[in-house]
Amino acid sequence: MILDGIYKASRDIYVNRDPQSYALDMAAIGRERSIIVARTLLHLAICINSLPPEFDQSRLANMWSLDATMQNYVTTVTTLITSSDELMLTLHGLETLLLLALYHMNSANLRHSWIIIRRGLSLAHLMGFHRIITQPDLSPPIPAVSNAKMIWRSFVDLDRYLGLHLRLPFAADDYPLPTDADAHLAHKSRINGISKQIADLDRDISPQAYASALALDEKLESIMKEMPKDFWEVPNIPSTARSPESFAALERLMVQMWHFEMKVFIHLPYLLRAPKDSRYEYSKVTALQASRNMLMRWFALRNASITQACCRFAEIGVFIAAVTLTLDIVIELGTKEKSEVQKTKGTDFAMICRLIGEMEKLAKASPREKIAARSAVVLKKILCSLDPTRQPAAKARLTIPFFGTIELEFKKLPVRPNFDIESETAKKMNATATGQHLPVFSFVSNALWPPMDEGHDCDLDWDIVLFDGLEDKDTEGNWVF
């Protein structure tokens, strides 16, 4: 059901030709072309990857290992099918690439997913999808044209989502929507329309640029007010729901979370500067409230117990929201008395503890819950800075996905450390302060954190921004370009 919004399969591959049964006729699929078989295998891999931890594996008697089967499906399709540009230069080929990108995103491999999305967009450009999307819908609609438009919108949406998280450029312009589009699709299109401006904010964090951030916040607020109030209610999704109405509620919830994450993107750099400059207090309040809204909706998703695919998609944003709330508590304890912070931040702390508990429970129940497992580890490490009995003798240095590297010390504000030219890592790379063979730690400059205090003799602008879906292979940055 979740994948209905990605592509429309032929009725012939369903049992009794009934798509609402969600049951595939494997005999019919076996008679199809290789690209249809490949697309189906990826569909099944995503479904296996999205099974809840409590799923009874004995129900699938023909699979000795869910993880091995899933990996086998993906490896086979990647080796034999998606490696061919000729096979991918078809409508079904692009659907296959889209499913492969979704699989990698749900498996916490964001950069791999981004590469596949970029390839899909390039092929779609060659097939003229960027022109097809601008044409008005026909009456009656032509299925192939409608599917092409759906695929193009999905590619563009994922490109915006991954581009913002990875701080990488976008590959396509905004797309038009029909006037009768569903409310959640219309709202997603509007907020994606300002995503490039939001991405550009991160390149210039200054008092002068703050006016642009506030203007974008106002624009996002006006877009929000265009939707009816009931659109923003947290929907109640029954754990037994298997209906188009349930799917629409899930879609609406995901768009809500994407909206609030946009809020966090706008205000997060200024939230980190608020302790030293009161003009950014509005950004602090706004970013924290948006983060709370995201966590509340994630709890609603998890309570439904049928939304694993959506949860994985949302957990990246939830991780950013949770780190934002956690860092705020660390900052507050570094500037205020503990009793005062307990009164003002007790609810946030309880919410974060509940989040960590649920993520750890998921991680123990299933090895497929990679994002939840790594999120819980990072959040617990940050919270350790609040406990003096668990503090190391020196400062604790953490490399946090999306946020970069920070130093945490009890009762002090978190800071971004400068790159140490005398460190073992620097010596291995033959780095010098003169600029010869300096390491590059990010694809673009990142000014998320406030500048260091005066008195530091090293003024190198660096940051480690390795956000491979919380799967950082090299947290020391032992690589150069």
Short mmCIF file of C-alpha atoms in Angstrom, two decimals:
data_model
loop_
_atom_site.label_atom_id
_atom_site.label_comp_id
_atom_site.label_asym_id
_atom_site.label_seq_id
_atom_site.Cartn_x
_atom_site.Cartn_y
_atom_site.Cartn_z
CA MET A 1 0.00 0.00 0.00
CA ILE A 2 2.81 2.41 0.87
CA LEU A 3 4.34 1.94 -2.60
CA ASP A 4 1.10 2.85 -4.37
CA GLY A 5 2.28 6.44 -4.32
CA ILE A 6 5.48 5.48 -6.15
CA TYR A 7 4.23 3.52 -9.17
CA LYS A 8 1.11 1.86 -10.51
CA ALA A 9 1.58 -1.81 -11.36
CA SER A 10 -0.53 -3.66 -13.90
CA ARG A 11 -3.59 -5.45 -12.53
CA ASP A 12 -2.33 -8.63 -14.21
CA ILE A 13 0.33 -9.27 -11.55
CA TYR A 14 -2.17 -9.34 -8.65
CA VAL A 15 -4.13 -12.34 -7.44
CA ASN A 16 -7.52 -12.32 -9.21
CA ARG A 17 -6.34 -9.07 -10.87
CA ASP A 18 -7.36 -7.21 -7.71
CA PRO A 19 -4.82 -4.51 -6.63
CA GLN A 20 -6.71 -3.94 -3.37
CA SER A 21 -5.80 -7.46 -2.28
CA TYR A 22 -2.12 -6.45 -2.11
CA ALA A 23 -1.36 -10.09 -3.01
CA LEU A 24 1.02 -10.72 -5.91
CA ASP A 25 0.46 -13.55 -8.38
CA MET A 26 4.01 -14.91 -8.64
CA ALA A 27 3.11 -17.22 -11.53
CA ALA A 28 1.92 -14.23 -13.55
CA ILE A 29 5.04 -12.25 -12.62
CA GLY A 30 7.24 -15.15 -13.74
CA ARG A 31 5.79 -14.79 -17.24
CA GLU A 32 6.58 -11.09 -17.40
CA ARG A 33 9.66 -9.35 -18.81
CA SER A 34 12.87 -9.26 -16.78
CA ILE A 35 12.38 -5.61 -15.80
CA ILE A 36 8.98 -6.42 -14.23
CA VAL A 37 10.51 -9.34 -12.32
CA ALA A 38 13.32 -7.05 -11.12
CA ARG A 39 10.87 -4.36 -10.04
CA THR A 40 8.87 -6.94 -8.12
CA LEU A 41 11.97 -8.27 -6.37
CA LEU A 42 12.86 -4.77 -5.18
CA HIS A 43 9.27 -4.25 -4.07
CA LEU A 44 9.53 -7.43 -2.01
CA ALA A 45 12.94 -6.39 -0.62
CA ILE A 46 11.45 -3.10 0.60
CA CYS A 47 8.53 -4.97 2.16
CA ILE A 48 10.88 -7.41 3.94
CA ASN A 49 13.04 -4.51 5.12
CA SER A 50 9.91 -2.81 6.48
CA LEU A 51 8.59 -5.77 8.45
CA PRO A 52 8.01 -4.89 12.11
CA PRO A 53 10.41 -6.45 14.64
CA GLU A 54 7.67 -8.62 16.12
CA PHE A 55 6.89 -10.25 12.75
CA ASP A 56 6.71 -14.04 12.98
CA GLN A 57 9.32 -15.24 10.49
CA SER A 58 7.89 -18.78 10.54
CA ARG A 59 5.02 -17.47 8.40
CA LEU A 60 7.52 -17.30 5.52
CA ALA A 61 8.56 -20.93 5.54
CA ASN A 62 10.40 -20.70 2.18
CA MET A 63 12.85 -18.06 3.46
CA TRP A 64 15.54 -19.38 5.76
CA SER A 65 16.75 -15.82 6.43
CA LEU A 66 14.85 -12.61 5.77
CA ASP A 67 18.01 -10.50 5.67
CA ALA A 68 19.85 -12.87 3.32
CA THR A 69 16.83 -13.08 1.01
CA MET A 70 16.47 -9.31 0.94
CA GLN A 71 20.15 -8.80 0.14
CA ASN A 72 20.02 -11.49 -2.53
CA TYR A 73 17.10 -9.78 -4.27
CA VAL A 74 18.85 -6.40 -4.28
CA THR A 75 22.23 -7.78 -5.38
CA THR A 76 20.67 -9.76 -8.23
CA VAL A 77 18.71 -6.78 -9.54
CA THR A 78 21.67 -4.42 -9.20
CA THR A 79 24.03 -6.80 -11.00
CA LEU A 80 21.80 -7.97 -13.83
CA ILE A 81 19.25 -5.23 -14.44
CA THR A 82 19.93 -1.73 -13.10
CA SER A 83 23.50 -1.80 -14.44
CA SER A 84 22.06 -1.50 -17.96
CA ASP A 85 21.15 2.01 -19.09
CA GLU A 86 19.10 0.59 -21.96
CA LEU A 87 16.84 -1.29 -19.57
CA MET A 88 16.58 1.76 -17.31
CA LEU A 89 15.59 4.06 -20.19
CA THR A 90 12.01 2.83 -19.91
CA LEU A 91 9.08 3.67 -17.69
CA HIS A 92 9.46 0.40 -15.79
CA GLY A 93 13.23 0.91 -15.59
CA LEU A 94 12.77 4.25 -13.83
CA GLU A 95 10.27 2.66 -11.47
CA THR A 96 12.92 0.06 -10.63
CA LEU A 97 15.54 2.73 -9.94
CA LEU A 98 13.10 4.59 -7.72
CA LEU A 99 12.45 1.46 -5.66
CA LEU A 100 16.20 0.79 -5.39
CA ALA A 101 16.75 4.33 -4.08
CA LEU A 102 13.97 3.87 -1.52
CA TYR A 103 15.47 0.59 -0.37
CA HIS A 104 18.87 2.19 0.26
CA MET A 105 17.31 5.17 2.01
CA ASN A 106 15.36 2.88 4.34
CA SER A 107 18.60 0.95 4.94
CA ALA A 108 20.39 4.13 6.13
CA ASN A 109 22.51 4.56 2.98
CA LEU A 110 21.60 8.12 2.03
CA ARG A 111 24.52 8.88 -0.26
CA HIS A 112 23.96 5.68 -2.22
CA SER A 113 20.30 6.57 -2.54
CA TRP A 114 21.19 10.09 -3.73
CA ILE A 115 23.44 8.71 -6.47
CA ILE A 116 20.64 6.46 -7.73
CA ILE A 117 18.14 9.34 -7.64
CA ARG A 118 20.53 11.49 -9.66
CA ARG A 119 20.96 8.74 -12.22
CA GLY A 120 17.20 8.32 -12.45
CA LEU A 121 16.69 12.05 -12.95
CA SER A 122 19.35 12.12 -15.68
CA LEU A 123 17.67 9.27 -17.54
CA ALA A 124 14.25 10.86 -17.03
CA HIS A 125 15.57 14.10 -18.49
CA LEU A 126 16.75 12.19 -21.57
CA MET A 127 13.26 10.67 -21.88
CA GLY A 128 11.67 14.12 -21.72
CA PHE A 129 9.88 13.75 -18.40
CA HIS A 130 10.72 17.36 -17.50
CA ARG A 131 8.58 18.42 -20.48
CA ILE A 132 5.84 15.86 -19.91
CA ILE A 133 5.27 17.16 -16.38
CA THR A 134 4.46 20.65 -17.70
CA GLN A 135 1.68 19.42 -20.02
CA PRO A 136 -1.95 19.51 -18.78
CA ASP A 137 -3.61 16.22 -17.96
CA LEU A 138 -5.67 14.67 -20.73
CA SER A 139 -9.26 13.54 -20.41
CA PRO A 140 -9.46 10.63 -20.24
CA PRO A 141 -5.89 10.32 -18.87
CA ILE A 142 -3.31 8.15 -20.60
CA PRO A 143 -1.92 5.71 -17.99
CA ALA A 144 1.67 5.89 -19.28
CA VAL A 145 1.68 9.70 -19.13
CA SER A 146 0.13 9.74 -15.66
CA ASN A 147 2.74 7.23 -14.44
CA ALA A 148 5.55 9.30 -15.99
CA LYS A 149 4.37 12.37 -14.10
CA MET A 150 4.11 10.40 -10.85
CA ILE A 151 7.64 9.05 -11.27
CA TRP A 152 9.06 12.51 -12.06
CA ARG A 153 7.44 14.02 -8.96
CA SER A 154 8.78 11.18 -6.81
CA PHE A 155 12.32 11.63 -8.13
CA VAL A 156 12.21 15.39 -7.58
CA ASP A 157 10.76 15.02 -4.07
CA LEU A 158 13.46 12.54 -3.04
CA ASP A 159 16.17 14.70 -4.62
CA ARG A 160 15.02 17.66 -2.50
CA TYR A 161 14.81 15.54 0.63
CA LEU A 162 18.25 13.96 0.25
CA GLY A 163 19.84 17.17 -1.03
CA LEU A 164 18.83 19.09 2.08
CA HIS A 165 20.07 16.37 4.44
CA LEU A 166 23.34 15.81 2.58
CA ARG A 167 23.88 19.50 1.75
CA LEU A 168 24.10 18.72 -1.95
CA PRO A 169 22.63 20.69 -4.90
CA PHE A 170 19.28 19.91 -6.47
CA ALA A 171 18.99 18.46 -9.96
CA ALA A 172 15.55 19.59 -11.18
CA ASP A 173 13.22 22.57 -11.13
CA ASP A 174 9.91 22.74 -9.30
CA TYR A 175 7.04 20.84 -10.91
CA PRO A 176 3.44 21.93 -11.44
CA LEU A 177 0.50 20.12 -9.88
CA PRO A 178 -3.02 19.70 -11.23
CA THR A 179 -5.61 21.93 -9.59
CA ASP A 180 -7.46 18.92 -8.18
CA ALA A 181 -4.38 17.41 -6.47
CA ASP A 182 -4.77 15.98 -2.98
CA ALA A 183 -4.12 18.42 -0.15
CA HIS A 184 -0.97 16.68 1.09
CA LEU A 185 0.53 16.63 -2.41
CA ALA A 186 -0.24 20.31 -2.92
CA HIS A 187 1.35 21.26 0.40
CA LYS A 188 4.44 19.12 -0.25
CA SER A 189 4.87 20.80 -3.62
CA ARG A 190 4.66 24.26 -2.03
CA ILE A 191 7.23 23.61 0.68
CA ASN A 192 9.54 21.88 -1.80
CA GLY A 193 9.30 25.07 -3.84
CA ILE A 194 11.21 26.99 -1.16
CA SER A 195 13.63 24.17 -0.30
CA LYS A 196 16.43 25.63 -2.45
CA GLN A 197 16.23 28.93 -0.56
CA ILE A 198 16.35 27.00 2.70
CA ALA A 199 19.40 25.07 1.50
CA ASP A 200 21.16 28.33 0.60
CA LEU A 201 20.68 29.65 4.15
CA ASP A 202 23.26 27.19 5.49
CA ARG A 203 25.99 28.75 3.37
CA ASP A 204 25.87 32.15 5.03
CA ILE A 205 25.07 32.23 8.73
CA SER A 206 25.29 35.88 9.75
CA PRO A 207 23.16 38.63 11.28
CA GLN A 208 22.60 39.99 7.78
CA ALA A 209 21.37 36.62 6.51
CA TYR A 210 19.00 36.30 9.47
CA ALA A 211 16.52 38.57 7.70
CA SER A 212 16.35 36.04 4.85
CA ALA A 213 15.76 33.23 7.35
CA LEU A 214 12.88 35.14 8.95
CA ALA A 215 11.39 35.87 5.52
CA LEU A 216 11.48 32.17 4.68
CA ASP A 217 9.92 31.34 8.03
CA GLU A 218 7.12 33.79 7.29
CA LYS A 219 6.60 32.22 3.87
CA LEU A 220 6.43 28.76 5.43
CA GLU A 221 3.90 30.04 7.96
CA SER A 222 1.71 31.49 5.21
CA ILE A 223 1.83 28.18 3.34
CA MET A 224 0.83 26.43 6.55
CA LYS A 225 -2.15 28.75 7.05
CA GLU A 226 -3.44 27.95 3.56
CA MET A 227 -4.26 24.45 4.80
CA PRO A 228 -7.34 23.81 6.98
CA LYS A 229 -6.78 23.31 10.71
CA ASP A 230 -7.78 19.65 10.62
CA PHE A 231 -4.93 19.00 8.16
CA TRP A 232 -2.47 19.59 11.03
CA GLU A 233 -4.10 17.26 13.50
CA VAL A 234 -2.08 14.16 14.36
CA PRO A 235 -4.12 11.39 12.71
CA ASN A 236 -5.07 8.27 14.62
CA ILE A 237 -4.01 5.31 12.48
CA PRO A 238 -5.42 1.97 13.69
CA SER A 239 -2.88 -0.85 13.73
CA THR A 240 -5.22 -2.99 11.61
CA ALA A 241 -5.90 -0.35 8.96
CA ARG A 242 -5.34 -1.47 5.35
CA SER A 243 -7.34 1.03 3.33
CA PRO A 244 -6.86 3.96 0.96
CA GLU A 245 -8.05 6.23 3.79
CA SER A 246 -5.30 4.90 6.05
CA PHE A 247 -2.74 5.45 3.30
CA ALA A 248 -3.95 9.06 2.88
CA ALA A 249 -3.57 9.63 6.64
CA LEU A 250 -0.02 8.28 6.54
CA GLU A 251 0.84 10.53 3.60
CA ARG A 252 -0.57 13.55 5.42
CA LEU A 253 1.45 12.71 8.53
CA MET A 254 4.66 12.42 6.51
CA VAL A 255 4.06 15.81 4.85
CA GLN A 256 3.47 17.33 8.31
CA MET A 257 6.83 16.01 9.48
CA TRP A 258 8.60 17.31 6.37
CA HIS A 259 7.05 20.75 6.97
CA PHE A 260 8.30 20.87 10.57
CA GLU A 261 11.72 19.63 9.53
CA MET A 262 11.92 22.56 7.10
CA LYS A 263 11.31 24.80 10.12
CA VAL A 264 14.21 23.19 11.93
CA PHE A 265 16.49 23.63 8.90
CA ILE A 266 15.71 27.36 8.82
CA HIS A 267 16.27 28.08 12.49
CA LEU A 268 18.80 25.50 13.75
CA PRO A 269 21.97 27.55 13.04
CA TYR A 270 20.53 30.51 14.94
CA LEU A 271 19.29 28.35 17.81
CA LEU A 272 22.92 27.40 18.45
CA ARG A 273 23.81 31.11 18.57
CA ALA A 274 20.92 32.15 20.82
CA PRO A 275 22.83 31.75 24.15
CA LYS A 276 25.19 34.55 23.13
CA ASP A 277 22.82 36.77 21.15
CA SER A 278 19.24 37.35 22.29
CA ARG A 279 18.11 38.45 18.82
CA TYR A 280 17.99 34.76 17.87
CA GLU A 281 15.61 33.80 20.68
CA TYR A 282 12.72 33.49 18.21
CA SER A 283 14.69 30.93 16.20
CA LYS A 284 15.36 28.95 19.34
CA VAL A 285 11.70 28.81 20.33
CA THR A 286 10.55 28.00 16.79
CA ALA A 287 13.12 25.25 16.13
CA LEU A 288 12.42 23.57 19.47
CA GLN A 289 8.65 23.59 18.93
CA ALA A 290 9.06 22.16 15.43
CA SER A 291 11.30 19.44 16.86
CA ARG A 292 8.67 18.54 19.46
CA ASN A 293 6.02 18.34 16.74
CA MET A 294 8.19 15.91 14.78
CA LEU A 295 8.75 13.62 17.75
CA MET A 296 5.03 13.59 18.60
CA ARG A 297 4.22 12.43 15.08
CA TRP A 298 6.92 9.78 15.11
CA PHE A 299 5.36 8.34 18.27
CA ALA A 300 2.01 8.27 16.44
CA LEU A 301 3.62 6.40 13.53
CA ARG A 302 5.25 3.82 15.76
CA ASN A 303 2.07 3.29 17.76
CA ALA A 304 0.31 2.18 14.57
CA SER A 305 2.75 -0.78 14.25
CA ILE A 306 2.17 -1.00 10.49
CA THR A 307 4.19 1.95 9.32
CA GLN A 308 7.76 0.68 9.31
CA ALA A 309 8.55 2.10 5.86
CA CYS A 310 7.22 5.53 6.81
CA CYS A 311 9.03 5.41 10.14
CA ARG A 312 12.38 4.78 8.49
CA PHE A 313 11.77 7.70 6.17
CA ALA A 314 10.85 9.91 9.14
CA GLU A 315 13.60 8.76 11.51
CA ILE A 316 16.31 10.82 9.82
CA GLY A 317 14.36 13.99 10.54
CA VAL A 318 13.43 12.72 14.00
CA PHE A 319 17.13 12.17 14.72
CA ILE A 320 17.88 15.81 13.81
CA ALA A 321 14.93 16.99 15.92
CA ALA A 322 16.01 14.89 18.91
CA VAL A 323 19.62 16.10 18.73
CA THR A 324 18.31 19.68 18.52
CA LEU A 325 16.27 19.21 21.71
CA THR A 326 19.15 17.44 23.44
CA LEU A 327 21.70 20.11 22.54
CA ASP A 328 19.31 22.76 23.82
CA ILE A 329 19.21 21.02 27.20
CA VAL A 330 23.03 20.82 27.22
CA ILE A 331 23.23 24.53 26.38
CA GLU A 332 20.69 25.44 29.07
CA LEU A 333 22.62 23.50 31.73
CA GLY A 334 25.76 25.31 30.65
CA THR A 335 24.20 28.72 31.26
CA LYS A 336 21.55 28.23 34.00
CA GLU A 337 21.00 26.52 37.32
CA LYS A 338 20.01 22.87 37.25
CA SER A 339 16.75 23.43 39.17
CA GLU A 340 15.63 26.05 36.67
CA VAL A 341 16.43 23.81 33.71
CA GLN A 342 14.53 20.92 35.28
CA LYS A 343 11.39 23.06 35.42
CA THR A 344 11.62 24.41 31.87
CA LYS A 345 13.09 21.39 30.06
CA GLY A 346 11.70 18.46 32.04
CA THR A 347 9.10 17.63 29.39
CA ASP A 348 11.68 17.70 26.58
CA PHE A 349 14.01 15.47 28.59
CA ALA A 350 11.21 12.97 29.22
CA MET A 351 10.35 12.96 25.51
CA ILE A 352 13.97 12.28 24.54
CA CYS A 353 14.26 9.49 27.11
CA ARG A 354 11.10 7.90 25.75
CA LEU A 355 12.48 8.19 22.22
CA ILE A 356 15.77 6.54 23.21
CA GLY A 357 13.90 3.76 25.00
CA GLU A 358 11.71 2.98 22.01
CA MET A 359 14.63 3.13 19.58
CA GLU A 360 16.71 0.79 21.72
CA LYS A 361 13.78 -1.59 21.97
CA LEU A 362 13.47 -1.59 18.18
CA ALA A 363 17.20 -2.08 17.69
CA LYS A 364 17.26 -5.12 20.00
CA ALA A 365 14.24 -6.66 18.30
CA SER A 366 15.46 -6.40 14.71
CA PRO A 367 18.83 -5.85 12.96
CA ARG A 368 16.94 -4.01 10.22
CA GLU A 369 16.30 -1.04 12.53
CA LYS A 370 19.66 0.55 11.74
CA ILE A 371 18.61 4.19 11.94
CA ALA A 372 16.90 3.72 15.29
CA ALA A 373 19.91 1.86 16.72
CA ARG A 374 22.44 4.50 15.70
CA SER A 375 20.20 7.37 16.73
CA ALA A 376 19.87 5.95 20.24
CA VAL A 377 23.66 5.59 20.57
CA VAL A 378 24.33 9.19 19.52
CA LEU A 379 21.62 10.64 21.78
CA LYS A 380 22.87 8.68 24.80
CA LYS A 381 26.42 9.89 24.22
CA ILE A 382 25.23 13.51 24.20
CA LEU A 383 23.18 12.98 27.35
CA CYS A 384 26.26 11.58 29.10
CA SER A 385 27.64 15.13 29.11
CA LEU A 386 24.85 16.02 31.56
CA ASP A 387 26.08 13.50 34.13
CA PRO A 388 29.34 14.50 35.88
CA THR A 389 29.90 10.94 37.14
CA ARG A 390 30.04 9.63 33.56
CA GLN A 391 32.25 12.37 32.20
CA PRO A 392 35.80 11.52 31.07
CA ALA A 393 38.71 13.45 32.47
CA ALA A 394 38.93 15.60 29.35
CA LYS A 395 36.34 16.92 26.94
CA ALA A 396 34.18 14.46 25.05
CA ARG A 397 34.41 14.89 21.27
CA LEU A 398 31.58 13.52 19.16
CA THR A 399 31.01 13.45 15.43
CA ILE A 400 27.25 13.73 14.98
CA PRO A 401 25.70 13.08 11.57
CA PHE A 402 24.49 16.32 9.94
CA PHE A 403 25.69 18.42 12.91
CA GLY A 404 29.40 17.71 12.48
CA THR A 405 31.99 17.38 15.24
CA ILE A 406 31.41 19.00 18.64
CA GLU A 407 33.11 19.02 22.02
CA LEU A 408 30.98 18.47 25.13
CA GLU A 409 32.04 19.29 28.66
CA PHE A 410 29.96 19.25 31.84
CA LYS A 411 28.31 22.62 32.63
CA LYS A 412 29.82 24.25 29.53
CA LEU A 413 28.42 25.20 26.15
CA PRO A 414 29.05 22.72 23.32
CA VAL A 415 31.57 24.00 20.78
CA ARG A 416 32.87 23.02 17.38
CA PRO A 417 36.59 22.21 17.67
CA ASN A 418 39.19 23.43 15.21
CA PHE A 419 41.16 20.92 13.19
CA ASP A 420 44.38 20.04 14.99
CA ILE A 421 47.29 20.23 12.58
CA GLU A 422 49.45 18.29 15.04
CA SER A 423 47.01 15.38 15.38
CA GLU A 424 47.81 11.90 14.15
CA THR A 425 45.17 12.24 11.45
CA ALA A 426 46.75 15.45 10.16
CA LYS A 427 50.23 13.91 10.15
CA LYS A 428 49.02 10.91 8.16
CA MET A 429 47.63 13.28 5.54
CA ASN A 430 50.70 15.51 5.54
CA ALA A 431 48.47 18.49 6.31
CA THR A 432 50.05 21.87 7.04
CA ALA A 433 48.70 25.21 8.16
CA THR A 434 49.91 26.82 4.91
CA GLY A 435 47.14 25.18 2.93
CA GLN A 436 49.17 22.45 1.25
CA HIS A 437 47.24 19.20 0.97
CA LEU A 438 44.63 20.26 3.54
CA PRO A 439 41.90 17.73 4.27
CA VAL A 440 38.42 18.38 2.98
CA PHE A 441 35.84 17.14 5.45
CA SER A 442 32.66 18.11 3.66
CA PHE A 443 31.30 18.49 0.17
CA VAL A 444 30.33 22.10 0.89
CA SER A 445 31.21 24.66 3.52
CA ASN A 446 29.08 24.28 6.63
CA ALA A 447 28.45 27.20 8.97
CA LEU A 448 25.92 25.42 11.15
CA TRP A 449 27.86 26.01 14.36
CA PRO A 450 28.80 29.43 15.77
CA PRO A 451 32.40 30.57 15.24
CA MET A 452 34.95 29.73 17.93
CA ASP A 453 35.72 32.22 20.68
CA GLU A 454 38.64 34.55 20.19
CA GLY A 455 42.00 33.31 21.30
CA HIS A 456 42.26 30.18 19.13
CA ASP A 457 45.35 30.31 16.95
CA CYS A 458 43.94 27.97 14.28
CA ASP A 459 41.44 29.63 11.95
CA LEU A 460 40.85 26.79 9.54
CA ASP A 461 37.21 26.48 8.44
CA TRP A 462 36.40 22.79 8.69
CA ASP A 463 33.65 20.44 9.64
CA ILE A 464 32.96 16.75 9.29
CA VAL A 465 29.60 16.37 7.61
CA LEU A 466 29.38 12.67 6.85
CA PHE A 467 25.71 11.86 6.88
CA ASP A 468 25.50 8.43 5.34
CA GLY A 469 22.23 7.83 7.10
CA LEU A 470 23.93 7.61 10.50
CA GLU A 471 26.32 5.04 9.07
CA ASP A 472 29.54 7.02 9.19
CA LYS A 473 32.33 4.78 7.96
CA ASP A 474 35.12 7.23 8.83
CA THR A 475 34.45 9.54 11.74
CA GLU A 476 38.05 10.75 11.87
CA GLY A 477 37.95 12.09 8.34
CA ASN A 478 40.91 10.12 7.03
CA TRP A 479 40.28 11.07 3.44
CA VAL A 480 41.17 13.94 1.13
CA PHE A 481 40.12 15.24 -2.28
#
